[in-house]
Short mmCIF file of C-alpha atoms in Angstrom, two decimals:
data_model
loop_
_atom_site.label_atom_id
_atom_site.label_comp_id
_atom_site.label_asym_id
_atom_site.label_seq_id
_atom_site.Cartn_x
_atom_site.Cartn_y
_atom_site.Cartn_z
CA MET A 28 -4.07 9.83 -11.22
CA TYR A 29 -6.88 12.09 -11.24
CA ILE A 30 -5.82 15.61 -10.67
CA ILE A 31 -8.28 18.26 -9.49
CA THR A 32 -8.53 21.91 -7.63
CA ALA A 33 -9.72 22.67 -4.37
CA THR A 34 -12.45 24.42 -5.53
CA GLN A 35 -13.58 21.39 -7.94
CA LEU A 36 -13.58 19.49 -4.93
CA LYS A 37 -15.56 21.61 -2.62
CA ARG A 38 -18.19 21.63 -5.59
CA ASP A 39 -18.18 18.12 -6.30
CA MET A 40 -17.10 16.36 -3.50
CA LYS A 41 -19.50 13.34 -3.34
CA ASN A 42 -18.94 12.49 -6.63
CA ILE A 43 -15.23 12.79 -6.66
CA PHE A 44 -15.49 10.14 -3.58
CA GLU A 45 -17.66 7.87 -5.53
CA GLN A 46 -15.61 8.14 -8.27
CA SER A 47 -12.27 7.31 -6.87
CA VAL A 48 -13.72 4.21 -4.56
CA GLY A 49 -12.23 0.96 -5.58
CA LYS A 50 -9.76 2.50 -8.22
CA GLN A 51 -6.75 2.35 -6.08
CA GLU A 52 -5.81 5.84 -7.51
CA PRO A 53 -5.41 8.86 -5.57
CA VAL A 54 -7.23 12.00 -6.46
CA ILE A 55 -4.82 14.85 -6.26
CA ILE A 56 -6.04 18.23 -5.10
CA LYS A 57 -3.85 21.04 -6.35
CA ARG A 58 -3.74 24.06 -4.05
CA PRO A 59 -3.06 27.53 -5.32
CA HIS A 60 -0.06 27.98 -2.90
CA GLY A 61 1.27 24.54 -2.90
CA HIS A 62 1.25 21.77 -0.29
CA ASP A 63 -1.30 19.97 -2.52
CA MET A 64 -2.76 16.96 -0.92
CA ALA A 65 -4.03 13.35 -1.92
CA ILE A 66 -7.09 11.49 -1.29
CA ILE A 67 -7.03 7.77 -1.04
CA GLU A 68 -9.00 5.03 0.47
CA LEU A 69 -8.60 4.06 3.74
CA SER A 70 -7.33 0.56 3.07
CA GLU A 71 -4.94 1.96 0.95
CA TYR A 72 -3.53 4.33 3.35
CA GLU A 73 -3.10 1.82 5.65
CA SER A 74 -1.48 -0.37 3.43
CA LEU A 75 1.22 2.32 2.73
CA LYS A 76 1.70 2.86 6.34
CA GLU A 77 2.48 -0.70 6.98
CA THR A 78 4.97 -1.21 4.13
CA ALA A 79 6.52 2.14 5.27
CA TYR A 80 6.76 0.98 9.06
CA LEU A 81 8.13 -2.73 7.66
CA LEU A 82 10.88 -1.01 5.30
CA GLY A 83 11.98 1.00 8.04
CA ASN A 84 13.05 -1.48 10.00
CA PRO A 85 16.69 -2.88 8.52
CA ALA A 86 16.26 -6.41 9.53
CA ASN A 87 12.97 -6.55 7.83
CA VAL A 88 14.57 -5.05 4.67
CA ALA A 89 17.46 -7.71 4.88
CA HIS A 90 15.02 -10.37 5.17
CA LEU A 91 13.20 -9.52 2.51
CA ALA A 92 16.12 -9.02 0.44
CA LYS A 93 17.49 -12.41 1.44
CA SER A 94 13.99 -13.82 0.29
CA MET A 95 14.10 -12.35 -2.96
CA LEU A 96 17.48 -13.33 -3.69
CA GLN A 97 15.99 -17.06 -2.81
CA ILE A 98 13.23 -16.71 -5.11
CA ASN A 99 15.30 -15.18 -8.30
CA THR A 100 18.19 -18.04 -7.84
CA GLY A 101 15.46 -21.00 -7.45
CA LYS A 102 16.65 -21.92 -3.94
CA THR A 103 13.05 -22.26 -2.58
CA VAL A 104 11.43 -25.12 -0.75
CA THR A 105 7.96 -26.02 -1.49
CA LYS A 106 5.87 -27.38 1.37
CA THR A 107 2.27 -28.44 2.05
CA LEU A 108 0.09 -26.94 4.62
CA SER A 109 -0.05 -29.87 6.48
CA ALA A 110 3.63 -30.63 6.43
CA LEU A 111 3.98 -27.09 7.89
CA SER A 112 1.34 -27.84 10.64
CA THR A 113 3.43 -30.69 11.61
CA GLU A 114 6.72 -28.90 12.06
CA ASP A 115 7.81 -27.86 15.64
CA ASP A 116 9.37 -24.39 16.31
CA ALA A 117 12.72 -25.42 15.21
CA GLY A 118 11.43 -26.17 11.78
CA ASN A 119 12.11 -30.00 12.32
CA VAL A 120 9.16 -32.71 11.76
#
């Protein structure tokens, strides 16, 4: 994590943006009276928003927990792409 002051951001904004691109690390702007801010790439922000949305739905959380339990207990099924494309909506071949 890269921490700077608002004054540093004003002085060297272009370089700060260039340094943070592609690193998936936020730039934290410390402000004198609190309410610090973060700069992140738009794609990272969108990913965080999507994750928050998905985890905000109890049904999604339950499904994820069930899937993780299946993975951790070895109760998974491997299928080829061609097998998946021949299944109907009920999961039958």
